[in-house]
Coordinates of C-alpha atoms in Angstrom, one line a residue:
X1 CA 6.3 4.5 39.5
X2 CA 4.4 1.8 41.2
X3 CA 3.0 1.4 44.7
X4 CA 5.5 0.2 47.3
X5 CA 8.6 0.4 45.1
X6 CA 10.6 2.9 43.1
X7 CA 11.8 1.8 39.6
X8 CA 14.6 3.9 38.2
X9 CA 15.4 3.0 34.6
X10 CA 18.4 4.6 32.9
X11 CA 19.3 4.0 29.3
X12 CA 22.8 2.6 28.9
X13 CA 23.7 5.6 26.6
X14 CA 22.7 8.1 29.3
X15 CA 22.6 11.8 28.5
X16 CA 24.1 12.5 25.1
X17 CA 24.6 8.8 24.4
X18 CA 25.4 7.7 20.8
X19 CA 23.7 4.7 19.1
X20 CA 24.9 4.9 15.5
X21 CA 27.4 3.0 13.5
X22 CA 30.4 4.3 15.5
X23 CA 29.6 1.6 18.1
X24 CA 28.7 -1.3 15.9
X25 CA 31.8 -3.3 16.8
X26 CA 31.1 -5.3 20.0
X27 CA 27.6 -3.8 20.2
X28 CA 26.0 -7.1 21.0
X29 CA 28.3 -7.7 24.0
X30 CA 27.8 -4.2 25.2
X31 CA 24.0 -4.5 25.1
X32 CA 24.2 -7.8 27.0
X33 CA 26.4 -6.3 29.6
X34 CA 24.3 -3.2 29.9
X35 CA 21.1 -5.3 30.3
X36 CA 22.7 -6.9 33.4
X37 CA 23.8 -3.7 35.0
X38 CA 20.8 -1.5 34.2
X39 CA 19.5 0.1 37.4
X40 CA 16.2 -1.2 38.6
X41 CA 15.3 -3.1 35.4
X42 CA 14.9 -6.6 37.1
X43 CA 12.7 -9.4 36.0
X44 CA 9.6 -7.5 37.3
X45 CA 10.5 -4.3 35.6
X46 CA 11.0 -6.1 32.3
X47 CA 7.6 -7.7 32.6
X48 CA 6.1 -4.2 33.3
X49 CA 7.7 -2.8 30.2
X50 CA 6.3 -5.7 28.1
X51 CA 2.8 -5.2 29.4
X52 CA 2.8 -1.6 28.1
X53 CA 2.0 -3.1 24.6
X54 CA -0.9 -5.2 25.9
X55 CA -3.5 -2.9 24.2
X56 CA -2.0 -3.6 20.8
X57 CA -3.3 -7.2 20.8
X58 CA -6.5 -6.6 22.8
X59 CA -9.9 -7.2 21.3
X60 CA -10.9 -3.6 21.2
X61 CA -7.4 -2.4 20.2
X62 CA -8.6 0.3 17.8
X63 CA -10.6 2.0 20.6
X64 CA -7.6 1.9 22.9
X65 CA -5.5 3.4 20.1
X66 CA -7.8 6.3 19.6
X67 CA -8.1 6.9 23.3
X68 CA -4.3 7.2 23.5
X69 CA -4.4 9.5 20.5
X70 CA -6.7 11.8 22.3
X71 CA -4.3 11.9 25.2
X72 CA -1.4 12.6 22.7
X73 CA -3.4 15.4 21.1
X74 CA -4.1 17.0 24.4
X75 CA -0.5 16.7 25.5
X76 CA 0.5 18.5 22.3
X77 CA -1.7 21.4 23.5
X78 CA -0.1 21.3 27.0
X79 CA -3.0 19.6 28.6
X80 CA -1.5 16.7 30.6
X81 CA -4.2 15.7 33.1
X82 CA -7.5 14.7 31.6
X83 CA -10.8 13.9 33.2
X84 CA -13.1 11.3 31.6
X85 CA -15.2 14.2 30.2
X86 CA -12.0 15.7 28.7
X87 CA -11.2 12.5 27.0
X88 CA -14.7 12.2 25.6
X89 CA -14.4 15.8 24.2
X90 CA -11.0 15.1 22.6
X91 CA -12.4 11.9 21.1
X92 CA -15.4 13.8 19.7
X93 CA -13.0 16.2 18.0
X94 CA -11.0 13.4 16.5
X95 CA -14.3 11.7 15.4
X96 CA -15.3 14.8 13.5
X97 CA -11.9 15.0 11.7
X98 CA -11.3 11.3 11.1
X99 CA -14.0 8.9 9.9
X100 CA -12.3 5.8 11.4
X101 CA -12.3 7.3 14.9
X102 CA -15.1 5.7 17.0
X103 CA -17.8 7.8 18.5
X104 CA -17.2 8.4 22.2
X105 CA -20.8 7.8 22.9
X106 CA -20.4 4.2 21.7
X107 CA -17.4 3.5 24.0
X108 CA -17.2 2.6 27.6
X109 CA -14.5 5.1 28.5
X110 CA -14.1 4.3 32.2
X111 CA -13.5 0.6 31.4
X112 CA -11.0 1.5 28.6
X113 CA -9.1 3.9 30.9
X114 CA -9.0 1.4 33.8
X115 CA -7.5 -1.2 31.4
X116 CA -4.8 1.2 30.2
X117 CA -4.0 2.0 33.8
X118 CA -3.6 -1.7 34.6
X119 CA -1.2 -2.1 31.7
X120 CA 0.8 0.9 32.9
X121 CA 0.2 3.1 29.9
X122 CA -1.8 5.7 31.9
X123 CA -1.5 6.9 35.5
X124 CA -4.6 7.7 37.5
X125 CA -5.0 10.4 40.2
X126 CA -7.8 12.2 42.0
X127 CA -8.8 15.8 41.5
X128 CA -11.1 17.1 44.3
X129 CA -11.1 20.6 43.0
X130 CA -13.6 19.6 40.3
X131 CA -16.3 18.9 42.9
X132 CA -19.1 21.5 43.3
X133 CA -21.1 19.6 45.9
X134 CA -20.3 17.3 48.8
X135 CA -21.7 14.3 46.9
X136 CA -19.4 15.0 44.0
X137 CA -16.4 15.3 46.3
X138 CA -17.2 11.9 47.9
X139 CA -17.5 10.3 44.4
X140 CA -13.8 11.4 43.8
X141 CA -13.1 12.7 40.3
X142 CA -10.4 10.6 38.6
X143 CA -7.9 12.3 36.2
X144 CA -5.5 10.4 33.9
X145 CA -2.2 11.2 32.2
X146 CA 0.5 9.3 30.3
X147 CA 3.2 7.5 32.3
X148 CA 6.6 8.2 30.8
X149 CA 7.0 4.6 29.7
X150 CA 3.5 4.5 28.4
X151 CA 4.1 7.6 26.3
X152 CA 7.2 6.1 24.8
X153 CA 5.3 2.9 24.0
X154 CA 2.5 4.8 22.3
X155 CA 4.9 6.8 20.2
X156 CA 6.7 3.6 19.2
X157 CA 3.3 2.1 18.0
X158 CA 2.5 5.3 16.2
X159 CA 5.8 5.4 14.4
X160 CA 5.2 1.9 13.1
X161 CA 1.6 2.7 12.0
X162 CA 2.5 5.9 10.3
X163 CA 5.7 4.6 8.6
X164 CA 5.6 5.1 4.8
X165 CA 8.0 4.7 1.9
X166 CA 7.5 8.3 0.7
X167 CA 10.4 9.7 2.6
X168 CA 12.7 6.8 1.9
X169 CA 15.6 8.6 0.1
X170 CA 19.3 8.6 0.1
X171 CA 20.9 11.8 1.6
X172 CA 23.7 13.0 -0.6
X173 CA 24.1 16.4 1.1
X174 CA 25.3 14.8 4.3
X175 CA 28.8 14.1 2.9
X176 CA 29.7 17.8 2.9
X177 CA 28.6 18.0 6.6
X178 CA 30.8 15.0 7.4
X179 CA 33.8 16.5 5.8
X180 CA 33.2 19.8 7.7
X181 CA 32.8 18.1 11.0
X182 CA 35.9 16.0 10.5
X183 CA 37.9 19.2 9.8
X184 CA 36.4 20.9 12.8
X185 CA 37.2 17.8 14.9
X186 CA 40.8 17.9 13.9
X187 CA 41.1 21.6 14.8
X188 CA 39.4 21.1 18.1
X189 CA 41.6 18.2 19.0
X190 CA 44.7 20.1 18.1
X191 CA 43.5 23.1 20.2
X192 CA 42.6 20.8 23.1
X193 CA 38.9 21.8 23.2
X194 CA 37.4 18.8 24.8
X195 CA 33.8 20.0 24.6
X196 CA 34.1 20.7 20.9
X197 CA 35.6 17.3 20.4
X198 CA 32.7 15.7 22.1
X199 CA 30.1 17.7 20.1
X200 CA 31.7 16.9 16.8
X201 CA 32.0 13.2 17.5
X202 CA 28.3 13.3 18.5
X203 CA 27.4 14.9 15.2
X204 CA 29.5 12.5 13.2
X205 CA 27.8 9.6 14.9
X206 CA 24.3 10.9 14.2
X207 CA 25.1 11.7 10.6
X208 CA 26.5 8.2 9.9
X209 CA 23.6 6.6 11.7
X210 CA 21.3 8.6 9.4
X211 CA 23.2 7.5 6.3
X212 CA 23.1 3.8 7.3
X213 CA 19.4 3.9 8.2
X214 CA 18.4 5.7 5.0
X215 CA 20.4 3.3 2.9
X216 CA 18.9 0.3 4.5
X217 CA 15.4 1.5 4.1
X218 CA 16.0 2.7 0.5
X219 CA 17.5 -0.5 -0.7
X220 CA 14.8 -2.5 1.1
X221 CA 12.2 -0.4 -0.7
X222 CA 13.9 -1.2 -4.0
X223 CA 13.7 -4.9 -3.2
X224 CA 10.0 -4.6 -2.4
X225 CA 9.4 -2.7 -5.6
X226 CA 11.1 -5.4 -7.7
X227 CA 8.9 -8.1 -6.0
X228 CA 5.6 -6.2 -6.4
X229 CA 6.1 -4.4 -9.7
X230 CA 3.2 -6.2 -11.4
X231 CA 0.7 -4.6 -9.1
X232 CA 1.1 -1.0 -10.2
X233 CA 3.5 -0.7 -13.1
X234 CA 2.1 2.8 -14.0
X235 CA 3.5 4.1 -10.7
X236 CA 6.9 2.8 -11.4
X237 CA 7.0 4.1 -15.0
X238 CA 5.9 7.5 -13.8
X239 CA 8.7 7.8 -11.2
X240 CA 11.5 5.8 -12.9
X241 CA 13.4 8.9 -14.2
X242 CA 13.4 10.5 -10.8
X243 CA 14.5 7.3 -9.2
X244 CA 17.4 6.7 -11.6
X245 CA 18.5 10.4 -11.3
X246 CA 18.4 10.1 -7.5
X247 CA 20.6 7.0 -7.5
X248 CA 23.0 8.6 -10.0
X249 CA 23.4 11.8 -8.0
X250 CA 23.9 10.0 -4.8
X251 CA 26.6 7.7 -6.3
X252 CA 28.4 10.7 -7.9
X253 CA 28.5 12.6 -4.5
X254 CA 29.7 9.4 -2.7
X255 CA 32.5 8.9 -5.3
X256 CA 33.5 12.5 -5.0
X257 CA 33.6 12.7 -1.2
X258 CA 34.9 9.2 -0.3
X259 CA 38.7 10.0 -0.9
X260 CA 38.3 13.4 0.8
X261 CA 36.6 11.8 3.8
X262 CA 39.4 9.2 4.1
X263 CA 42.0 11.9 4.1
X264 CA 40.1 13.9 6.7
X265 CA 40.0 10.8 9.0
X266 CA 43.8 10.5 8.7
X267 CA 44.2 14.2 9.5
X268 CA 42.2 13.8 12.7
X269 CA 44.3 10.9 13.8
X270 CA 47.5 12.8 13.2
X271 CA 46.4 15.4 15.8
X272 CA 46.4 12.7 18.5
X273 CA 44.0 9.8 18.6
X274 CA 44.4 8.9 22.3
X275 CA 44.1 12.5 23.4
X276 CA 40.9 12.9 21.4
X277 CA 39.3 9.8 22.9
X278 CA 40.4 10.8 26.4
X279 CA 38.9 14.3 25.9
X280 CA 35.6 12.9 24.7
X281 CA 35.4 10.4 27.6
X282 CA 36.2 13.2 30.1
X283 CA 33.3 15.4 28.8
X284 CA 30.9 12.5 28.5
X285 CA 28.0 13.0 31.0
X286 CA 26.9 9.4 31.4
X287 CA 27.2 9.4 35.1
X288 CA 26.3 5.7 35.6
X289 CA 29.4 4.5 33.7
X290 CA 32.9 4.4 35.0
X291 CA 35.7 6.4 33.4
X292 CA 37.2 3.2 32.0
X293 CA 33.9 2.2 30.4
X294 CA 33.4 5.6 28.8
X295 CA 37.0 5.5 27.5
X296 CA 36.5 2.0 26.0
X297 CA 33.2 3.0 24.5
X298 CA 34.6 6.1 22.7
X299 CA 37.5 4.1 21.4
X300 CA 35.1 1.5 20.0
X301 CA 33.0 4.3 18.4
X302 CA 36.0 5.8 16.7
X303 CA 37.0 2.4 15.4
X304 CA 33.5 2.1 13.9
X305 CA 33.8 5.5 12.2
X306 CA 37.2 4.6 10.8
X307 CA 36.0 1.3 9.4
X308 CA 33.1 3.1 7.7
X309 CA 35.2 5.8 6.1
X310 CA 38.9 4.7 6.1
X311 CA 39.6 1.0 7.1
X312 CA 43.1 0.4 8.3
X313 CA 44.1 -2.1 5.6
X314 CA 44.7 -0.9 2.1
X315 CA 43.0 -4.0 0.7
X316 CA 39.9 -3.7 2.8
X317 CA 36.7 -2.1 1.5
X318 CA 35.1 0.6 3.5
X319 CA 31.4 0.8 4.2
X320 CA 31.3 3.8 1.9
X321 CA 32.8 1.7 -0.9
X322 CA 30.2 -1.1 -0.2
X323 CA 27.5 1.6 -0.3
X324 CA 28.7 2.7 -3.7
X325 CA 28.7 -0.8 -5.0
X326 CA 25.2 -1.3 -3.7
X327 CA 24.1 1.9 -5.5
X328 CA 25.5 0.6 -8.8
X329 CA 23.7 -2.7 -8.2
X330 CA 20.5 -0.9 -7.4
X331 CA 20.7 1.1 -10.7
X332 CA 21.1 -2.2 -12.6
X333 CA 18.1 -3.7 -10.7
X334 CA 16.0 -0.7 -11.6
X335 CA 16.9 -0.9 -15.2
X336 CA 16.1 -4.7 -15.2
X337 CA 12.8 -4.0 -13.5
X338 CA 12.1 -1.3 -16.2
X339 CA 12.8 -3.8 -18.9
X340 CA 10.4 -6.4 -17.4
X341 CA 7.7 -3.9 -16.9
X342 CA 7.9 -2.6 -20.5
X343 CA 8.0 -6.1 -21.9
X344 CA 4.9 -7.0 -19.9
X345 CA 3.1 -4.0 -21.1
X346 CA 4.2 -4.6 -24.7
X347 CA 2.7 -8.1 -24.6
X348 CA -0.6 -6.8 -23.3
X349 CA -0.8 -9.4 -20.5
X350 CA 1.0 -8.8 -17.3
X351 CA 2.0 -11.5 -14.8
X352 CA -0.6 -10.2 -12.4
X353 CA -3.3 -10.8 -15.0
X354 CA -2.1 -14.3 -15.7
X355 CA -2.0 -15.2 -12.0
X356 CA -5.5 -13.7 -11.4
X357 CA -6.9 -15.8 -14.3
X358 CA -5.2 -18.9 -13.0
X359 CA -6.6 -18.2 -9.5
X360 CA -10.1 -17.9 -10.9
X361 CA -9.7 -21.3 -12.6
X362 CA -8.6 -22.8 -9.4
X363 CA -11.6 -21.3 -7.6
X364 CA -14.0 -22.5 -10.3
X365 CA -12.6 -26.1 -10.2
X366 CA -15.5 -28.5 -9.5
X367 CA -13.5 -31.0 -7.4
X368 CA -10.2 -31.6 -5.7
X369 CA -9.2 -33.9 -8.5
X370 CA -9.8 -31.2 -11.1
X371 CA -7.8 -28.7 -9.1
X372 CA -4.9 -31.2 -8.9
X373 CA -5.1 -31.8 -12.6
X374 CA -5.0 -28.0 -13.2
X375 CA -2.0 -27.6 -10.9
X376 CA -0.1 -30.3 -12.8
X377 CA -1.0 -28.8 -16.2
X378 CA -0.1 -25.2 -15.1
X379 CA 3.1 -25.8 -13.2
X380 CA 4.3 -29.2 -14.6
X381 CA 4.8 -30.6 -11.1
X382 CA 3.9 -34.0 -10.0
X383 CA 5.0 -36.8 -7.8
X384 CA 8.7 -37.9 -8.1
X385 CA 9.4 -41.0 -10.2
X386 CA 11.7 -43.4 -8.4
X387 CA 13.6 -45.8 -10.6
X388 CA 16.3 -48.3 -9.7
X389 CA 18.7 -50.2 -12.0
X390 CA 21.4 -52.7 -10.9
X391 CA 25.0 -52.2 -12.1
X392 CA 26.1 -54.6 -14.8
X393 CA 28.9 -55.8 -12.6
X394 CA 28.1 -55.2 -8.9
X395 CA 31.2 -56.9 -7.7
X396 CA 33.4 -54.4 -9.5
X397 CA 32.3 -51.6 -7.0
X398 CA 33.7 -51.9 -3.5
X399 CA 31.0 -51.8 -0.8
X400 CA 33.0 -49.3 1.2
X401 CA 32.5 -46.6 -1.4
X402 CA 29.7 -44.1 -0.8
X403 CA 27.1 -43.0 -3.3
X404 CA 29.2 -40.0 -4.2
X405 CA 32.3 -42.1 -5.0
X406 CA 30.6 -45.0 -6.8
X407 CA 30.3 -44.8 -10.6
X408 CA 27.0 -43.7 -12.0
X409 CA 24.6 -46.2 -13.7
X410 CA 23.2 -45.3 -17.1
X411 CA 19.4 -45.0 -17.3
X412 CA 17.3 -45.2 -20.4
X413 CA 15.1 -42.3 -21.4
X414 CA 12.0 -44.6 -21.5
X415 CA 12.6 -45.7 -17.9
X416 CA 13.0 -42.2 -16.6
X417 CA 10.1 -40.6 -18.5
X418 CA 7.5 -43.4 -18.6
X419 CA 8.7 -45.7 -15.8
X420 CA 8.9 -48.5 -18.3
X421 CA 12.1 -50.5 -19.1
X422 CA 13.1 -50.5 -22.8
X423 CA 11.7 -53.4 -24.8
X424 CA 9.0 -54.0 -22.1
X425 CA 5.8 -55.5 -23.5
X426 CA 7.0 -58.9 -24.9
X427 CA 8.9 -57.1 -27.7
X428 CA 5.8 -56.6 -29.8
X429 CA 4.9 -53.1 -31.1
X430 CA 1.8 -51.5 -29.8
X431 CA -1.4 -51.9 -31.8
X432 CA -2.2 -49.1 -34.2
X433 CA -5.6 -47.5 -33.7
X434 CA -7.2 -47.3 -37.2
X435 CA -10.5 -45.6 -36.2
X436 CA -12.3 -46.4 -39.5
X437 CA -15.5 -44.5 -38.5
X438 CA -13.5 -41.2 -38.0
X439 CA -11.6 -41.7 -41.2
X440 CA -14.9 -42.3 -43.1
X441 CA -16.4 -39.2 -41.6
X442 CA -13.5 -37.1 -42.5
X443 CA -13.4 -38.5 -46.0
X444 CA -17.1 -37.8 -46.5
X445 CA -16.6 -34.2 -45.4
X446 CA -13.7 -33.8 -47.8
X447 CA -15.7 -35.1 -50.8
X448 CA -18.6 -32.8 -49.9
X449 CA -16.3 -29.8 -49.9
X450 CA -14.9 -30.9 -53.3
X451 CA -18.4 -31.2 -54.8
X452 CA -19.3 -27.7 -53.6
X453 CA -16.1 -26.3 -55.1
X454 CA -16.8 -28.1 -58.4
X455 CA -20.3 -26.8 -58.6
X456 CA -19.1 -23.2 -57.9
X457 CA -16.4 -23.6 -60.6
X458 CA -19.0 -24.7 -63.1
X459 CA -21.0 -21.5 -62.3
X460 CA -17.9 -19.4 -63.0
X461 CA -17.7 -20.7 -66.6
X462 CA -21.4 -20.1 -67.3
X463 CA -21.3 -16.6 -65.7
X464 CA -19.8 -13.7 -67.5
X465 CA -17.3 -12.2 -65.1
X466 CA -18.2 -8.6 -64.2
X467 CA -21.8 -8.9 -65.2
X468 CA -23.2 -9.8 -61.7
X469 CA -21.6 -10.3 -58.3
X470 CA -20.1 -13.7 -57.4
X471 CA -21.5 -15.6 -54.4
X472 CA -19.2 -16.8 -51.6
X473 CA -18.4 -20.3 -52.9
X474 CA -17.6 -18.9 -56.4
X475 CA -15.4 -16.1 -54.8
X476 CA -13.5 -18.8 -52.8
X477 CA -12.8 -20.8 -55.9
X478 CA -11.7 -17.7 -57.8
X479 CA -9.3 -16.6 -55.1
X480 CA -7.9 -20.1 -54.7
X481 CA -7.1 -20.3 -58.4
X482 CA -5.7 -16.8 -58.4
X483 CA -3.3 -17.9 -55.7
X484 CA -2.2 -20.9 -57.8
X485 CA -1.7 -18.8 -60.9
X486 CA 0.2 -16.0 -59.1
X487 CA 2.4 -18.4 -57.3
X488 CA 3.6 -19.8 -60.6
X489 CA 5.2 -16.5 -61.7
X490 CA 8.8 -16.6 -62.7
X491 CA 11.0 -13.5 -61.8
X492 CA 12.2 -11.6 -64.8
X493 CA 9.3 -12.8 -67.1
X494 CA 6.7 -10.1 -66.5
X495 CA 5.0 -10.3 -69.9
X496 CA 4.1 -14.0 -69.8
X497 CA 0.5 -15.1 -69.3
X498 CA -0.3 -17.0 -66.0
X499 CA -2.7 -19.9 -65.9
X500 CA -4.2 -22.3 -63.3
X501 CA -6.5 -25.3 -63.9
X502 CA -8.6 -27.0 -61.2
X503 CA -12.2 -28.1 -60.6
X504 CA -12.8 -28.6 -64.4
X505 CA -12.0 -25.0 -65.4
X506 CA -9.0 -23.1 -66.5
X507 CA -8.2 -19.5 -65.3
X508 CA -5.9 -17.3 -67.4
X509 CA -4.3 -14.0 -66.4
X510 CA -3.1 -12.1 -69.5
X511 CA -0.8 -9.1 -68.9
X512 CA -2.3 -5.8 -70.1
X513 CA -0.4 -2.6 -69.3
X514 CA -2.6 0.3 -68.2
X515 CA -5.7 -1.8 -67.8
X516 CA -7.4 -3.6 -65.0
X517 CA -10.1 -6.2 -64.4
X518 CA -13.0 -5.5 -61.9
X519 CA -14.8 -8.6 -60.6
X520 CA -17.8 -7.8 -58.2
X521 CA -18.3 -10.3 -55.4
X522 CA -20.6 -10.6 -52.4
X523 CA -18.0 -9.1 -50.1
X524 CA -16.9 -6.3 -52.4
X525 CA -15.2 -5.6 -55.8
X526 CA -11.9 -7.4 -56.7
X527 CA -9.5 -5.4 -58.8
X528 CA -6.7 -7.0 -60.9
X529 CA -4.4 -4.2 -61.9
X530 CA -2.4 -4.9 -65.1
X531 CA -4.2 -8.1 -66.0
X532 CA -7.2 -9.4 -68.0
X533 CA -9.0 -12.4 -66.6
X534 CA -10.7 -15.3 -68.5
X535 CA -12.3 -18.5 -67.3
X536 CA -12.8 -21.5 -69.7
X537 CA -13.6 -25.2 -69.3
X538 CA -10.5 -27.4 -68.9
X539 CA -10.6 -30.7 -70.8
X540 CA -8.1 -32.6 -68.6
X541 CA -10.1 -31.8 -65.4
X542 CA -13.5 -32.3 -66.9
X543 CA -13.6 -36.1 -66.1
X544 CA -12.7 -35.3 -62.4
X545 CA -15.4 -32.7 -62.3
X546 CA -18.0 -35.2 -63.6
X547 CA -16.9 -37.8 -61.1
X548 CA -17.3 -35.5 -58.1
X549 CA -20.7 -34.3 -59.3
X550 CA -21.8 -37.9 -59.8
X551 CA -20.7 -38.9 -56.3

């Protein structure tokens, strides 16, 4: 209600209107027609409706939200008209129960309430009965309450803010109700009970709308889960069994009831389809629609129900069949997601951890050039390479042919990968980098290691094995020679002695059943079970040993 004009807004569905999948066919055309014929909702009325959500994008939107929540809480307790002091008291109660609710002492309540009145969310009136003195009566006490459109706007905002995925489930118990309602609809139509026909069609529409909405939200939740599984894999692993069992039970119930629901639809039509539609349209209480419009609307709704449960063509899939296929696909997606999560946990590093480390590297990059180099190294992406090669016989290709019709031109791998034509560079091979300094440095390090090994080997000959512990170089030489000796074993010849010669010494392993050799080292005691060990000078390597020591 606004000053100077009366706005009467009636929903196209009217009283008892249906908005489920029964009316999906032609729904867009019906909404467009209804928007043109809605009573009172002209351009100005549409603008007023849009301004109801102005507080959502305002600077102090959280304060506006909690003020409206105070009005909503008071309305739930049957307090409709609130004075400014009542609003402050309600906000104080909410502030004590919720930490994020602002303190009413920190808010300018009159300014907030006036802004909500300007947007049309609240309605303001005057209450002179609150005045106890003449001065108070002259100051006029203002009281506020929700407008009907403002209350609907607030509830819509609250439904979005409080929406969670916890109640996103598939309803498998509704199929029994659908079957019972279809049987009752057939009986009511056969008996000519128009009111019962209307009630059962209304229940069927709401039930199918609930199934469609739940399925859409559930499969959307599964899609979100597959895209964000790296964030909290423990949550998914904890609930995977319940999720798979829920999908399996829903699919089993859907498969069990689908043929029975199809037969029930056929049984309803056998009782007289036109009579049923005429009976529902006659009882329909939408007074702002003509009888012809109500009749067409109910016929369209029944066509939607039939397409959902029993399409007319034998080769057409019903929406129930598509829902069953989607459930099977969802089970496969959940199993694939489970495999990815378990593989990521088995490897010890999840994709989330990898991306976080990569993001930290990008953040720590010292310059833009370093960030570009890191990007190229991580993702292997770079600027495209454009190459062009002329055909060997250009006149053989007609100019009227397009790129799709003309034959392809062969490109060499060198040209594509390096941007250089084969044989480019005057036909001479590239110069080989010898790097004599590096080669000399590596050679010197190799000789020094050889000298240390030769000195350690000489100490093994002079030292009686088992008398005192070996140092680390001597232990390394001993283990190296044991590897050489044991690698020379021949299968089937277990009683043959094993020998290895290097660094001017000779190591011999002699089989000895029931005996073992203990060699103490700096890192522990080495036990050779079933062998005796001896180390002697080797004549054919002595010259090499003297050469290394001299160098």
